[in-house]
CSV table of C-alpha atoms and ligand atoms in Angstrom, one decimal:
chain,number,residue,atom,x,y,z
A,230,MET,CA,-27.4,131.8,43.8
A,231,VAL,CA,-23.8,131.5,42.6
A,232,SER,CA,-21.4,130.7,45.3
A,233,ALA,CA,-17.6,130.8,45.6
A,234,LYS,CA,-17.5,127.0,45.7
A,235,ASP,CA,-18.1,127.0,42.2
A,236,PHE,CA,-14.7,128.4,41.5
A,237,GLN,CA,-13.2,124.9,42.3
A,238,SER,CA,-12.3,122.7,39.2
A,239,SER,CA,-11.7,125.9,37.4
A,240,SER,CA,-10.8,125.3,33.7
A,241,PRO,CA,-10.2,128.2,31.5
A,242,PRO,CA,-13.1,129.3,29.5
A,243,THR,CA,-12.9,128.6,25.9
A,244,THR,CA,-15.4,129.6,23.2
A,245,GLU,CA,-17.3,126.4,23.6
A,246,GLN,CA,-17.0,125.3,27.2
A,247,PRO,CA,-18.7,127.4,30.0
A,248,ASP,CA,-16.4,128.6,32.7
A,249,ALA,CA,-16.4,127.3,36.3
A,250,LEU,CA,-19.5,129.3,37.0
A,251,GLY,CA,-21.3,127.8,34.1
A,252,ARG,CA,-21.2,130.9,32.0
A,253,PHE,CA,-20.6,131.6,28.3
A,254,GLY,CA,-19.2,135.2,28.6
A,255,GLN,CA,-21.7,137.0,30.9
A,256,PHE,CA,-24.5,134.6,30.0
A,257,GLY,CA,-25.6,131.5,31.7
A,258,GLY,CA,-24.8,130.7,35.4
A,259,LYS,CA,-27.0,129.3,38.2
A,260,TYR,CA,-29.5,131.8,39.4
A,261,VAL,CA,-31.5,129.2,41.5
A,262,PRO,CA,-32.6,128.7,45.1
A,263,GLU,CA,-29.8,127.4,47.4
A,264,THR,CA,-31.6,124.2,47.8
A,265,LEU,CA,-30.9,123.3,44.2
A,266,MET,CA,-27.2,123.9,44.2
A,267,PRO,CA,-26.3,120.5,45.4
A,268,ALA,CA,-28.5,118.8,42.8
A,269,LEU,CA,-27.0,121.0,40.1
A,270,SER,CA,-23.5,120.0,41.2
A,271,GLU,CA,-24.4,116.3,41.5
A,272,LEU,CA,-25.8,116.3,38.0
A,273,GLU,CA,-22.6,118.1,36.6
A,274,THR,CA,-20.3,115.6,38.3
A,275,ALA,CA,-22.4,112.7,36.9
A,276,PHE,CA,-22.4,114.2,33.5
A,277,ARG,CA,-18.7,114.6,33.3
A,278,GLN,CA,-18.2,111.1,34.7
A,279,TYR,CA,-20.5,109.2,32.3
A,280,ARG,CA,-19.8,111.4,29.3
A,281,ASP,CA,-16.4,109.8,29.1
A,282,ASP,CA,-17.5,106.4,30.4
A,283,SER,CA,-17.3,103.6,27.8
A,284,GLY,CA,-20.1,101.5,29.3
A,285,PHE,CA,-22.4,104.6,29.3
A,286,GLN,CA,-21.4,105.5,25.8
A,287,ALA,CA,-22.0,102.1,24.4
A,288,GLU,CA,-25.4,102.0,25.9
A,289,LEU,CA,-26.4,105.4,24.5
A,290,GLN,CA,-24.9,104.6,21.1
A,291,GLU,CA,-26.8,101.3,20.7
A,292,LEU,CA,-30.0,103.1,21.8
A,293,LEU,CA,-29.5,105.9,19.4
A,294,ARG,CA,-29.0,103.4,16.6
A,295,GLU,CA,-31.6,100.8,17.3
A,296,TYR,CA,-34.4,102.8,19.1
A,297,VAL,CA,-34.0,106.3,17.9
A,298,GLY,CA,-33.0,105.4,14.3
A,299,ARG,CA,-29.6,107.3,14.0
A,300,PRO,CA,-27.6,108.3,12.0
A,301,THR,CA,-30.3,110.4,10.2
A,302,PRO,CA,-29.7,111.3,6.5
A,303,LEU,CA,-28.2,114.4,5.1
A,304,TYR,CA,-30.6,114.8,2.2
A,305,LEU,CA,-29.9,116.9,-1.0
A,306,ALA,CA,-33.3,118.7,-1.4
A,307,GLU,CA,-33.1,118.9,-5.3
A,308,ARG,CA,-36.3,120.8,-6.0
A,309,LEU,CA,-35.8,123.2,-3.2
A,310,THR,CA,-32.3,123.8,-4.6
A,311,ALA,CA,-33.7,124.2,-8.0
A,312,ARG,CA,-36.0,127.0,-6.8
A,313,TYR,CA,-32.9,129.2,-5.9
A,314,ALA,CA,-30.8,128.3,-8.9
A,315,LYS,CA,-29.4,131.2,-10.9
A,316,ALA,CA,-29.8,131.5,-14.7
A,317,ASP,CA,-26.1,130.5,-15.1
A,318,GLY,CA,-26.7,127.3,-13.4
A,319,SER,CA,-25.0,128.3,-10.1
A,320,GLY,CA,-26.9,128.8,-6.8
A,321,PRO,CA,-26.8,127.3,-3.4
A,322,GLN,CA,-27.0,123.6,-2.9
A,323,ILE,CA,-29.7,122.9,-0.1
A,324,TYR,CA,-29.3,119.8,2.2
A,325,LEU,CA,-31.7,118.9,5.0
A,326,LYS,CA,-30.4,117.1,8.1
A,327,ARG,CA,-33.4,114.8,8.7
A,328,GLU,CA,-34.0,115.0,12.4
A,329,ASP,CA,-37.7,114.5,11.6
A,330,LEU,CA,-37.0,110.8,10.8
A,331,ASN,CA,-36.0,110.2,14.5
A,332,HIS,CA,-38.4,108.1,16.7
A,333,THR,CA,-41.1,110.4,17.9
A,334,GLY,CA,-40.5,112.7,14.9
A,335,ALA,CA,-38.0,115.3,16.2
A,336,HIS,CA,-34.6,115.9,17.6
A,337,LYS,CA,-35.8,116.0,21.1
A,338,ILE,CA,-35.4,112.3,21.8
A,339,ASN,CA,-31.6,112.5,21.6
A,340,ASN,CA,-31.6,114.6,24.8
A,341,ALA,CA,-34.5,112.7,26.5
A,342,ILE,CA,-33.1,109.2,26.1
A,343,ALA,CA,-29.7,110.3,27.2
A,344,GLN,CA,-30.9,112.0,30.4
A,345,VAL,CA,-33.1,109.0,31.3
A,346,LEU,CA,-29.8,106.8,31.0
A,347,LEU,CA,-27.9,109.4,33.1
A,348,ALA,CA,-30.7,109.4,35.8
A,349,ARG,CA,-30.7,105.7,36.0
A,350,ARG,CA,-27.0,105.9,36.5
A,351,MET,CA,-27.6,108.4,39.3
A,352,GLY,CA,-30.0,106.1,41.0
A,353,LYS,CA,-32.9,108.5,40.5
A,354,GLN,CA,-36.3,106.6,40.3
A,355,ARG,CA,-38.5,109.6,39.3
A,356,ILE,CA,-38.4,111.7,36.2
A,357,ILE,CA,-40.1,115.1,35.9
A,358,ALA,CA,-40.2,117.4,32.8
A,359,GLU,CA,-41.9,120.6,31.7
A,360,THR,CA,-43.5,120.7,28.3
A,361,GLY,CA,-45.0,123.4,26.1
A,362,ALA,CA,-46.4,122.1,22.8
A,363,GLY,CA,-45.9,118.5,24.2
A,364,GLN,CA,-43.0,117.5,22.1
A,365,HIS,CA,-40.5,117.4,24.9
A,366,GLY,CA,-43.1,115.7,27.2
A,367,VAL,CA,-43.8,113.0,24.7
A,368,ALA,CA,-40.1,112.5,24.1
A,369,THR,CA,-39.5,112.2,27.8
A,370,ALA,CA,-42.6,109.8,28.4
A,371,THR,CA,-41.2,107.8,25.5
A,372,ALA,CA,-37.9,107.3,27.0
A,373,CYS,CA,-39.4,106.7,30.5
A,374,ALA,CA,-41.6,103.9,29.1
A,375,ARG,CA,-38.7,102.3,27.5
A,376,PHE,CA,-37.0,102.0,30.8
A,377,GLY,CA,-40.1,101.7,33.1
A,378,VAL,CA,-39.2,104.8,35.0
A,379,LYS,CA,-41.9,106.9,36.8
A,380,CYS,CA,-42.6,110.1,34.8
A,381,VAL,CA,-44.4,113.3,35.6
A,382,ILE,CA,-44.9,116.0,33.0
A,383,TYR,CA,-45.9,119.6,33.9
A,384,MET,CA,-47.9,121.3,31.3
A,385,GLY,CA,-49.9,124.6,31.3
A,386,VAL,CA,-53.6,124.3,31.2
A,387,HIS,CA,-53.8,126.5,28.0
A,388,ASP,CA,-51.3,124.3,26.2
A,389,MET,CA,-53.1,121.0,27.4
A,390,ASP,CA,-56.2,122.5,25.6
A,391,ARG,CA,-54.2,123.3,22.4
A,392,GLN,CA,-52.3,120.1,22.4
A,393,ALA,CA,-54.9,117.5,23.4
A,394,LEU,CA,-53.3,114.8,21.3
A,395,ASN,CA,-49.8,115.1,22.9
A,396,VAL,CA,-51.5,114.8,26.4
A,397,PHE,CA,-53.2,111.6,25.2
A,398,ARG,CA,-49.8,110.2,23.9
A,399,MET,CA,-48.0,111.0,27.2
A,400,ARG,CA,-50.7,109.4,29.2
A,401,LEU,CA,-50.9,106.4,26.9
A,402,MET,CA,-47.2,105.9,27.6
A,403,GLY,CA,-47.8,105.8,31.4
A,404,ALA,CA,-46.8,109.4,32.1
A,405,GLU,CA,-48.7,111.4,34.7
A,406,VAL,CA,-49.5,114.9,33.2
A,407,ILE,CA,-50.1,117.6,35.8
A,408,PRO,CA,-51.9,120.6,34.6
A,409,VAL,CA,-50.5,124.0,35.6
A,410,GLU,CA,-53.0,126.8,36.2
A,411,ALA,CA,-50.5,129.5,37.3
A,412,GLY,CA,-49.7,132.6,35.0
A,413,ASN,CA,-50.9,132.2,31.5
A,414,GLY,CA,-50.9,128.3,31.7
A,415,THR,CA,-48.1,127.9,29.2
A,416,LEU,CA,-44.5,126.8,29.0
A,417,LYS,CA,-43.0,129.4,31.2
A,418,ASP,CA,-45.4,128.4,34.0
A,419,ALA,CA,-44.8,124.7,33.5
A,420,THR,CA,-41.0,125.3,33.8
A,421,SER,CA,-41.4,127.3,36.9
A,422,GLU,CA,-43.5,124.5,38.4
A,423,SER,CA,-41.1,121.7,37.4
A,424,ILE,CA,-38.3,123.6,39.2
A,425,ARG,CA,-40.5,123.8,42.3
A,426,ASP,CA,-41.1,120.0,42.2
A,427,TRP,CA,-37.4,119.5,41.8
A,428,VAL,CA,-36.6,121.6,44.8
A,429,THR,CA,-39.0,119.4,46.9
A,430,ASN,CA,-38.2,116.0,45.6
A,431,VAL,CA,-34.5,116.3,44.7
A,432,GLU,CA,-33.5,113.3,46.6
A,433,ASN,CA,-35.2,110.8,44.2
A,434,THR,CA,-36.0,112.9,41.2
A,435,HIS,CA,-34.3,114.0,38.1
A,436,TYR,CA,-35.5,116.9,36.1
A,437,ILE,CA,-35.1,116.5,32.3
A,438,LEU,CA,-34.9,120.0,30.9
A,439,GLY,CA,-36.0,120.1,27.2
A,440,SER,CA,-33.6,122.7,25.7
A,441,VAL,CA,-30.2,124.3,26.1
A,442,ALA,CA,-31.7,126.6,28.7
A,443,GLY,CA,-32.1,126.8,32.4
A,444,PRO,CA,-29.2,126.9,35.0
A,445,HIS,CA,-25.7,125.4,34.4
A,446,PRO,CA,-25.1,122.5,33.6
A,447,TYR,CA,-28.1,122.1,31.5
A,448,PRO,CA,-27.1,124.3,28.6
A,449,MET,CA,-23.9,122.4,28.2
A,450,LEU,CA,-25.4,119.0,29.0
A,451,VAL,CA,-28.5,119.3,26.6
A,452,ARG,CA,-26.2,120.7,23.8
A,453,ASP,CA,-23.6,117.7,24.1
A,454,PHE,CA,-26.5,115.2,24.0
A,455,HIS,CA,-27.6,116.8,20.7
A,456,ALA,CA,-24.1,117.5,19.4
A,457,VAL,CA,-24.4,114.0,17.5
A,458,ILE,CA,-26.4,116.0,14.9
A,459,GLY,CA,-23.4,118.1,14.0
A,460,GLU,CA,-21.0,115.4,14.3
A,461,GLU,CA,-23.0,113.2,11.8
A,462,THR,CA,-23.3,116.1,9.5
A,463,ARG,CA,-19.5,116.6,9.4
A,464,THR,CA,-18.9,112.9,8.6
A,465,GLN,CA,-21.9,112.9,5.9
A,466,ALA,CA,-20.4,116.1,4.3
A,467,GLN,CA,-17.0,114.7,4.1
A,468,GLN,CA,-18.5,111.6,2.4
A,469,LYS,CA,-20.8,113.4,0.0
A,470,TRP,CA,-18.5,116.3,-1.1
A,471,GLY,CA,-15.2,115.9,0.8
A,472,GLY,CA,-15.5,119.2,2.8
A,473,LEU,CA,-17.5,121.3,5.2
A,474,PRO,CA,-20.9,122.9,4.8
A,475,ASP,CA,-20.6,126.6,4.0
A,476,ILE,CA,-23.8,127.5,5.8
A,477,ILE,CA,-25.7,125.9,8.7
A,478,MET,CA,-29.1,126.9,9.7
A,479,GLY,CA,-31.5,126.0,12.4
A,480,CYS,CA,-34.6,127.3,13.9
A,481,VAL,CA,-34.2,128.8,17.4
A,482,GLY,CA,-36.7,128.3,20.4
A,483,GLY,CA,-34.8,127.5,23.4
A,484,GLY,CA,-32.1,126.7,20.9
A,485,SER,CA,-31.3,122.9,21.3
A,486,ASN,CA,-31.5,121.7,17.7
A,487,ALA,CA,-29.6,124.7,16.5
A,488,MET,CA,-26.8,124.2,19.2
A,489,GLY,CA,-26.8,120.5,18.3
A,490,ILE,CA,-26.0,121.0,14.7
A,491,PHE,CA,-23.7,124.3,15.4
A,492,HIS,CA,-21.4,122.8,18.1
A,493,GLU,CA,-19.3,120.7,15.8
A,494,PHE,CA,-18.6,123.8,13.6
A,495,VAL,CA,-18.2,126.6,16.0
A,496,ASP,CA,-14.5,126.3,15.6
A,497,GLU,CA,-14.5,126.2,11.8
A,498,PRO,CA,-14.5,129.9,11.0
A,499,SER,CA,-15.4,129.1,7.2
A,500,VAL,CA,-18.8,127.9,8.3
A,501,ARG,CA,-21.6,130.5,8.7
A,502,LEU,CA,-23.8,129.7,11.4
A,503,ILE,CA,-27.4,131.1,11.2
A,504,GLY,CA,-30.3,130.9,13.7
A,505,VAL,CA,-33.9,131.8,12.8
A,506,GLU,CA,-36.4,132.8,15.4
A,507,ALA,CA,-40.1,133.3,15.4
A,508,GLY,CA,-41.1,136.7,14.3
A,509,GLY,CA,-44.8,136.0,15.1
A,510,GLU,CA,-46.9,138.9,13.7
A,511,GLY,CA,-43.6,141.0,13.3
A,512,ILE,CA,-41.1,142.0,15.9
A,513,ASP,CA,-42.4,145.5,16.0
A,514,SER,CA,-45.8,144.1,17.2
A,515,PRO,CA,-46.1,142.7,20.8
A,516,LYS,CA,-46.8,139.2,19.3
A,517,HIS,CA,-43.5,137.5,18.6
A,518,ALA,CA,-41.0,135.2,20.1
A,519,ALA,CA,-37.8,136.7,18.7
A,520,THR,CA,-35.7,136.8,21.9
A,521,LEU,CA,-32.2,137.4,20.3
A,522,THR,CA,-33.4,139.9,17.7
A,523,GLY,CA,-36.0,141.7,19.7
A,524,GLY,CA,-35.3,140.9,23.3
A,525,GLU,CA,-33.0,142.3,26.1
A,526,VAL,CA,-30.6,140.7,28.6
A,527,GLY,CA,-32.1,139.5,31.8
A,528,ILE,CA,-32.6,136.4,34.1
A,529,LEU,CA,-35.1,133.7,33.7
A,530,HIS,CA,-35.3,130.1,34.8
A,531,GLY,CA,-31.9,130.1,36.4
A,532,ALA,CA,-29.8,131.6,33.7
A,533,MET,CA,-28.8,135.1,32.3
A,534,SER,CA,-29.7,135.4,28.7
A,535,TYR,CA,-31.7,137.4,26.2
A,536,LEU,CA,-35.4,137.4,26.9
A,537,LEU,CA,-38.6,139.2,26.5
A,538,GLN,CA,-39.4,141.5,29.3
A,539,ASP,CA,-41.4,144.7,29.8
A,540,GLU,CA,-40.1,148.0,31.4
A,541,GLU,CA,-40.5,146.6,34.8
A,542,GLY,CA,-38.5,143.5,34.1
A,543,GLN,CA,-41.6,141.4,34.0
A,544,ILE,CA,-41.5,138.5,31.4
A,545,VAL,CA,-43.7,139.3,28.4
A,546,GLU,CA,-45.7,136.3,26.9
A,547,ALA,CA,-44.2,135.1,23.7
A,548,HIS,CA,-46.1,134.3,20.5
A,549,SER,CA,-45.5,132.2,17.6
A,550,ILE,CA,-47.7,129.9,15.3
A,551,SER,CA,-45.3,127.2,16.2
A,552,ALA,CA,-45.8,126.1,19.9
A,553,GLY,CA,-42.1,124.8,20.0
A,554,LEU,CA,-40.7,128.4,19.4
A,555,ASP,CA,-43.3,130.0,21.7
A,556,TYR,CA,-40.8,130.8,24.5
A,557,PRO,CA,-39.7,134.1,26.0
A,558,GLY,CA,-36.2,133.0,26.7
A,559,VAL,CA,-33.3,131.4,24.8
A,560,GLY,CA,-30.3,129.3,25.8
A,561,PRO,CA,-27.3,131.4,27.0
A,562,GLU,CA,-24.9,130.0,24.6
A,563,HIS,CA,-26.8,131.5,21.7
A,564,SER,CA,-26.7,134.9,23.4
A,565,TYR,CA,-22.8,134.4,23.7
A,566,LEU,CA,-22.7,133.4,20.0
A,567,LYS,CA,-24.7,136.6,19.2
A,568,GLU,CA,-22.6,138.9,21.1
A,569,SER,CA,-19.2,137.5,20.0
A,570,GLN,CA,-20.8,137.5,16.4
A,571,ARG,CA,-19.8,134.0,15.8
A,572,ALA,CA,-23.4,133.1,14.8
A,573,GLU,CA,-26.1,135.4,13.1
A,574,TYR,CA,-29.7,135.5,14.1
A,575,TYR,CA,-32.7,136.5,12.0
A,576,ASN,CA,-36.4,136.1,12.3
A,577,VAL,CA,-39.3,135.2,10.0
A,578,THR,CA,-43.1,135.9,10.7
A,579,ASP,CA,-45.9,133.3,11.1
A,580,GLU,CA,-46.9,134.1,7.4
A,581,GLN,CA,-43.4,133.4,6.1
A,582,ALA,CA,-43.1,130.2,8.1
A,583,LEU,CA,-46.5,129.1,6.7
A,584,ALA,CA,-45.5,129.6,3.2
A,585,ALA,CA,-42.3,127.7,3.7
A,586,PHE,CA,-44.3,124.9,5.3
A,587,GLU,CA,-46.4,124.7,2.1
A,588,ARG,CA,-43.4,125.1,-0.2
A,589,CYS,CA,-41.4,122.3,1.5
A,590,SER,CA,-44.2,120.0,1.4
A,591,ARG,CA,-45.0,120.7,-2.3
A,592,LEU,CA,-41.4,120.7,-3.6
A,593,GLU,CA,-39.9,117.9,-1.5
A,594,GLY,CA,-42.7,115.7,-0.3
A,595,ILE,CA,-41.5,116.5,3.3
A,596,ILE,CA,-44.0,118.1,5.7
A,597,PRO,CA,-41.7,120.0,8.1
A,598,ALA,CA,-42.6,121.1,11.7
A,599,LEU,CA,-43.8,124.7,11.7
A,600,GLU,CA,-40.7,125.3,13.9
A,601,THR,CA,-38.4,123.8,11.1
A,602,ALA,CA,-40.3,125.8,8.5
A,603,HIS,CA,-39.0,129.1,10.0
A,604,ALA,CA,-35.4,128.0,9.1
A,605,ILE,CA,-36.6,127.0,5.6
A,606,ALA,CA,-38.5,130.2,5.2
A,607,TYR,CA,-35.2,132.2,5.7
A,608,LEU,CA,-33.9,130.7,2.4
A,609,GLU,CA,-36.1,133.3,0.6
A,610,THR,CA,-33.9,136.1,2.1
A,611,LEU,CA,-30.6,134.4,2.2
A,612,CYS,CA,-30.3,132.8,-1.2
A,613,PRO,CA,-30.6,135.8,-3.3
A,614,GLN,CA,-27.7,137.4,-1.3
A,615,LEU,CA,-25.5,134.5,-2.0
A,616,THR,CA,-22.9,134.1,-4.9
A,617,GLY,CA,-21.4,130.9,-6.3
A,618,SER,CA,-22.8,127.5,-5.1
A,619,PRO,CA,-22.5,127.4,-1.4
A,620,ARG,CA,-23.6,124.2,0.5
A,621,ILE,CA,-26.4,125.0,2.9
A,622,VAL,CA,-27.4,122.5,5.6
A,623,ILE,CA,-30.7,123.1,7.3
A,624,ASN,CA,-31.6,121.1,10.5
A,625,CYS,CA,-34.9,119.7,9.8
A,626,SER,CA,-35.7,119.5,13.5
A,627,GLY,CA,-39.0,117.7,13.1
A,628,ARG,CA,-41.9,116.5,11.1
A,629,GLY,CA,-45.0,118.6,10.7
A,630,ASP,CA,-47.8,116.0,11.2
A,631,LYS,CA,-48.5,117.5,14.6
A,632,ASP,CA,-49.0,120.9,12.8
A,633,VAL,CA,-51.4,120.0,10.1
A,634,GLN,CA,-54.5,121.2,12.1
A,635,THR,CA,-53.0,124.6,12.8
A,636,ALA,CA,-51.9,124.9,9.2
A,637,ALA,CA,-55.3,123.8,7.8
A,638,LYS,CA,-56.9,126.8,9.5
A,639,ARG,CA,-54.7,129.1,7.8
A,640,LEU,CA,-53.7,127.6,4.4
A,641,ASN,CA,-56.1,126.7,1.6
A,642,PRO,CA,-54.0,124.2,-0.6
A,643,GLY,CA,-55.9,124.1,-4.0
B,995,PLP,C1,-39.1,121.8,20.5
B,995,PLP,C2,-38.8,122.0,19.0
B,995,PLP,C3,-38.0,123.0,18.5
B,995,PLP,C4,-37.7,124.3,19.4
B,995,PLP,O1,-36.7,123.8,20.4
B,995,PLP,P1,-35.1,124.1,20.2
B,995,PLP,O2,-34.6,123.8,21.6
B,995,PLP,O3,-35.0,125.5,19.9
B,995,PLP,O4,-34.6,123.1,19.3
B,995,PLP,C5,-37.8,123.1,17.2
B,995,PLP,N1,-38.2,122.2,16.4
B,995,PLP,C6,-39.0,121.2,16.8
B,995,PLP,C7,-39.6,120.2,15.8
B,995,PLP,C8,-39.3,120.9,18.1
B,995,PLP,O5,-40.1,120.0,18.5
């Protein structure tokens, strides 16, 4: 639990840095067993030290360039833009920030590779991680293989069934994948099991959390390792049109790709920030994952944030056609950006996301991840409301090769 010791090194809270308790407003914090408090403090100290360390930064920058493939392009999606053009030739200009072109096909490698570097600096020889769809597990297994570090991935049995190909990928790269039978055998249960392992093996083990969720310092740390997405976007926007984007959009599961592109622009009031959640079969049905638009404030996996719970405070299973958005919680900074009204959050249904998956494939020759397709789908609602020719940047968080089987069951391209 939170202790008074954490009031040390108190820096005043700003809109972007959590306070000394690791909170963004009322959200975040460290609601964890006492045994984990030293590990979280150790991690925070190491992160603050190496974040400003030129040797660490040089190594990270080189890996991002040579191994991950950064910078990723900011691409003008001309035919998607044409779809929303008005009769007078005005209309939004739509750009895609191509995180799908990263090694392993999504943004997740930015965080995984940086945390493995950090773990090595901290002298930890063993890495553990949770995974749902397997994307974070694959990114972590990749980074561990690159450095020859022992890697253990916790994955729910139900997810292992659904994502057999990713299980094979992780094992191919030398990771040990441990099936989690508890609960529903999904991401929530795998996360709980990872925390349990960490409590037991904290001496030699680093836990690579996969989103901007969990106890402090993870929401800050994971965000800062993804902030390169927004930093590149600012530079590229400056080069392409000499200004800022007008609107930035990202899909929100735990919230890491959205936070990664938002962070650079939170202090730019002219930039609208929009997060799109998974509405599943509709937020009035029990089958959705729209935590911010359909949930309530509570505590899950060490942090206070919006989440899906029933009247007794039990966590409700989330549902989305995209496994990466299928999480009943959300990163605390998103809860804060929602309450402070700095960012807006909406949701789209499975159906709308599938239509966008097909539309983007047809119009751009880019098959987006089903997660990403949620952000693209919201253009259908947003664009008719806009006047003039605002520039919209969508974070294209991942590629959709992993989703073609799911989509093939639901779509019938002629
Ligand atoms: C995991 C994943 C997401 C959802 O995670 P966030 O932390 O919300 O970014 C979105 N898109 C892709 C491609 C993913 O793999």
